[in-house]
Amino acid sequence: MPALTSKVEEFHLLGYDRATEEELWECVIANLKKGKEFVRIHHLVKAILTLKATDYMTWLTIGAYKGPNWFETEEEIKFGQN
């Protein structure tokens, strides 16, 4: 937890004010899932402390692209009608 708090504070200093500990945790876990099944604690802390802002923003962007498809339904959109 102290490593996540430190990284969030670093990102806030860099101008990424919307970064949260939960999002950073999800980003780090997503990156670690690509590798080994078992991760030692010092590798986890290293992954948190070496996370770059560009990697975090890339993860957020990919997550936004994988989000729900708003155009999936064929329901008609009515503009200006209540």
JSON list of C-alpha atoms in Angstrom, two decimals:
[
{"chain": "A", "resi": 1, "resn": "MET", "atom": "CA", "xyz": [0.00, 0.00, 0.00]},
{"chain": "A", "resi": 2, "resn": "PRO", "atom": "CA", "xyz": [2.77, 2.54, 0.72]},
{"chain": "A", "resi": 3, "resn": "ALA", "atom": "CA", "xyz": [4.22, 1.92, -2.75]},
{"chain": "A", "resi": 4, "resn": "LEU", "atom": "CA", "xyz": [0.83, 2.55, -4.38]},
{"chain": "A", "resi": 5, "resn": "THR", "atom": "CA", "xyz": [0.32, 5.72, -2.35]},
{"chain": "A", "resi": 6, "resn": "SER", "atom": "CA", "xyz": [3.76, 6.95, -3.33]},
{"chain": "A", "resi": 7, "resn": "LYS", "atom": "CA", "xyz": [3.12, 6.25, -7.03]},
{"chain": "A", "resi": 8, "resn": "VAL", "atom": "CA", "xyz": [-0.27, 8.01, -6.93]},
{"chain": "A", "resi": 9, "resn": "GLU", "atom": "CA", "xyz": [1.34, 11.06, -5.34]},
{"chain": "A", "resi": 10, "resn": "GLU", "atom": "CA", "xyz": [4.03, 11.00, -8.05]},
{"chain": "A", "resi": 11, "resn": "PHE", "atom": "CA", "xyz": [1.42, 10.88, -10.80]},
{"chain": "A", "resi": 12, "resn": "HIS", "atom": "CA", "xyz": [-0.48, 13.75, -9.16]},
{"chain": "A", "resi": 13, "resn": "LEU", "atom": "CA", "xyz": [2.72, 15.82, -9.17]},
{"chain": "A", "resi": 14, "resn": "LEU", "atom": "CA", "xyz": [3.12, 15.03, -12.87]},
{"chain": "A", "resi": 15, "resn": "GLY", "atom": "CA", "xyz": [-0.38, 16.33, -13.57]},
{"chain": "A", "resi": 16, "resn": "TYR", "atom": "CA", "xyz": [-2.34, 13.08, -13.66]},
{"chain": "A", "resi": 17, "resn": "ASP", "atom": "CA", "xyz": [-4.80, 14.17, -10.95]},
{"chain": "A", "resi": 18, "resn": "ARG", "atom": "CA", "xyz": [-7.36, 11.45, -11.71]},
{"chain": "A", "resi": 19, "resn": "ALA", "atom": "CA", "xyz": [-4.98, 8.58, -10.93]},
{"chain": "A", "resi": 20, "resn": "THR", "atom": "CA", "xyz": [-6.18, 6.47, -8.01]},
{"chain": "A", "resi": 21, "resn": "GLU", "atom": "CA", "xyz": [-4.64, 3.65, -6.03]},
{"chain": "A", "resi": 22, "resn": "GLU", "atom": "CA", "xyz": [-7.30, 1.24, -7.29]},
{"chain": "A", "resi": 23, "resn": "GLU", "atom": "CA", "xyz": [-6.62, 2.03, -10.95]},
{"chain": "A", "resi": 24, "resn": "LEU", "atom": "CA", "xyz": [-2.86, 1.78, -10.49]},
{"chain": "A", "resi": 25, "resn": "TRP", "atom": "CA", "xyz": [-3.31, -1.57, -8.74]},
{"chain": "A", "resi": 26, "resn": "GLU", "atom": "CA", "xyz": [-5.45, -2.89, -11.63]},
{"chain": "A", "resi": 27, "resn": "CYS", "atom": "CA", "xyz": [-2.87, -1.64, -14.14]},
{"chain": "A", "resi": 28, "resn": "VAL", "atom": "CA", "xyz": [0.03, -3.32, -12.35]},
{"chain": "A", "resi": 29, "resn": "ILE", "atom": "CA", "xyz": [-1.90, -6.58, -11.92]},
{"chain": "A", "resi": 30, "resn": "ALA", "atom": "CA", "xyz": [-2.86, -6.55, -15.62]},
{"chain": "A", "resi": 31, "resn": "ASN", "atom": "CA", "xyz": [0.81, -6.12, -16.56]},
{"chain": "A", "resi": 32, "resn": "LEU", "atom": "CA", "xyz": [1.94, -8.87, -14.19]},
{"chain": "A", "resi": 33, "resn": "LYS", "atom": "CA", "xyz": [-0.68, -11.33, -15.48]},
{"chain": "A", "resi": 34, "resn": "LYS", "atom": "CA", "xyz": [1.20, -11.41, -18.77]},
{"chain": "A", "resi": 35, "resn": "GLY", "atom": "CA", "xyz": [4.12, -13.08, -17.01]},
{"chain": "A", "resi": 36, "resn": "LYS", "atom": "CA", "xyz": [4.45, -15.64, -14.28]},
{"chain": "A", "resi": 37, "resn": "GLU", "atom": "CA", "xyz": [1.67, -17.15, -12.21]},
{"chain": "A", "resi": 38, "resn": "PHE", "atom": "CA", "xyz": [3.44, -16.53, -8.90]},
{"chain": "A", "resi": 39, "resn": "VAL", "atom": "CA", "xyz": [5.01, -13.16, -8.16]},
{"chain": "A", "resi": 40, "resn": "ARG", "atom": "CA", "xyz": [7.23, -12.49, -5.20]},
{"chain": "A", "resi": 41, "resn": "ILE", "atom": "CA", "xyz": [6.52, -9.41, -3.10]},
{"chain": "A", "resi": 42, "resn": "HIS", "atom": "CA", "xyz": [9.68, -7.58, -4.13]},
{"chain": "A", "resi": 43, "resn": "HIS", "atom": "CA", "xyz": [8.78, -8.03, -7.81]},
{"chain": "A", "resi": 44, "resn": "LEU", "atom": "CA", "xyz": [5.33, -6.62, -7.10]},
{"chain": "A", "resi": 45, "resn": "VAL", "atom": "CA", "xyz": [6.76, -3.56, -5.34]},
{"chain": "A", "resi": 46, "resn": "LYS", "atom": "CA", "xyz": [9.25, -3.08, -8.17]},
{"chain": "A", "resi": 47, "resn": "ALA", "atom": "CA", "xyz": [6.42, -3.24, -10.73]},
{"chain": "A", "resi": 48, "resn": "ILE", "atom": "CA", "xyz": [4.52, -0.56, -8.82]},
{"chain": "A", "resi": 49, "resn": "LEU", "atom": "CA", "xyz": [7.47, 1.76, -8.33]},
{"chain": "A", "resi": 50, "resn": "THR", "atom": "CA", "xyz": [8.72, 1.46, -11.92]},
{"chain": "A", "resi": 51, "resn": "LEU", "atom": "CA", "xyz": [5.31, 2.01, -13.53]},
{"chain": "A", "resi": 52, "resn": "LYS", "atom": "CA", "xyz": [5.58, 4.87, -16.01]},
{"chain": "A", "resi": 53, "resn": "ALA", "atom": "CA", "xyz": [2.86, 7.42, -16.61]},
{"chain": "A", "resi": 54, "resn": "THR", "atom": "CA", "xyz": [2.85, 6.53, -20.32]},
{"chain": "A", "resi": 55, "resn": "ASP", "atom": "CA", "xyz": [2.22, 2.85, -19.52]},
{"chain": "A", "resi": 56, "resn": "TYR", "atom": "CA", "xyz": [-0.62, 3.82, -17.19]},
{"chain": "A", "resi": 57, "resn": "MET", "atom": "CA", "xyz": [-2.20, 6.10, -19.80]},
{"chain": "A", "resi": 58, "resn": "THR", "atom": "CA", "xyz": [-1.85, 3.40, -22.47]},
{"chain": "A", "resi": 59, "resn": "TRP", "atom": "CA", "xyz": [-3.60, 0.91, -20.16]},
{"chain": "A", "resi": 60, "resn": "LEU", "atom": "CA", "xyz": [-6.43, 3.41, -19.56]},
{"chain": "A", "resi": 61, "resn": "THR", "atom": "CA", "xyz": [-6.80, 4.06, -23.30]},
{"chain": "A", "resi": 62, "resn": "ILE", "atom": "CA", "xyz": [-6.96, 0.36, -24.15]},
{"chain": "A", "resi": 63, "resn": "GLY", "atom": "CA", "xyz": [-9.50, -0.12, -21.37]},
{"chain": "A", "resi": 64, "resn": "ALA", "atom": "CA", "xyz": [-11.63, 2.67, -22.85]},
{"chain": "A", "resi": 65, "resn": "TYR", "atom": "CA", "xyz": [-11.51, 1.03, -26.29]},
{"chain": "A", "resi": 66, "resn": "LYS", "atom": "CA", "xyz": [-12.53, -2.31, -24.79]},
{"chain": "A", "resi": 67, "resn": "GLY", "atom": "CA", "xyz": [-15.45, -0.68, -22.95]},
{"chain": "A", "resi": 68, "resn": "PRO", "atom": "CA", "xyz": [-19.11, -1.28, -23.76]},
{"chain": "A", "resi": 69, "resn": "ASN", "atom": "CA", "xyz": [-20.24, -0.83, -27.35]},
{"chain": "A", "resi": 70, "resn": "TRP", "atom": "CA", "xyz": [-22.88, 1.89, -27.39]},
{"chain": "A", "resi": 71, "resn": "PHE", "atom": "CA", "xyz": [-23.83, 1.13, -30.98]},
{"chain": "A", "resi": 72, "resn": "GLU", "atom": "CA", "xyz": [-24.61, -2.52, -30.36]},
{"chain": "A", "resi": 73, "resn": "THR", "atom": "CA", "xyz": [-28.35, -1.98, -30.03]},
{"chain": "A", "resi": 74, "resn": "GLU", "atom": "CA", "xyz": [-30.43, -0.96, -33.00]},
{"chain": "A", "resi": 75, "resn": "GLU", "atom": "CA", "xyz": [-32.78, 1.11, -30.92]},
{"chain": "A", "resi": 76, "resn": "GLU", "atom": "CA", "xyz": [-33.72, 4.38, -32.59]},
{"chain": "A", "resi": 77, "resn": "ILE", "atom": "CA", "xyz": [-32.35, 7.51, -30.98]},
{"chain": "A", "resi": 78, "resn": "LYS", "atom": "CA", "xyz": [-34.89, 10.31, -30.75]},
{"chain": "A", "resi": 79, "resn": "PHE", "atom": "CA", "xyz": [-33.51, 13.83, -30.60]},
{"chain": "A", "resi": 80, "resn": "GLY", "atom": "CA", "xyz": [-35.45, 16.72, -29.14]},
{"chain": "A", "resi": 81, "resn": "GLN", "atom": "CA", "xyz": [-38.44, 14.63, -28.09]},
{"chain": "A", "resi": 82, "resn": "ASN", "atom": "CA", "xyz": [-39.39, 14.02, -24.48]}
]
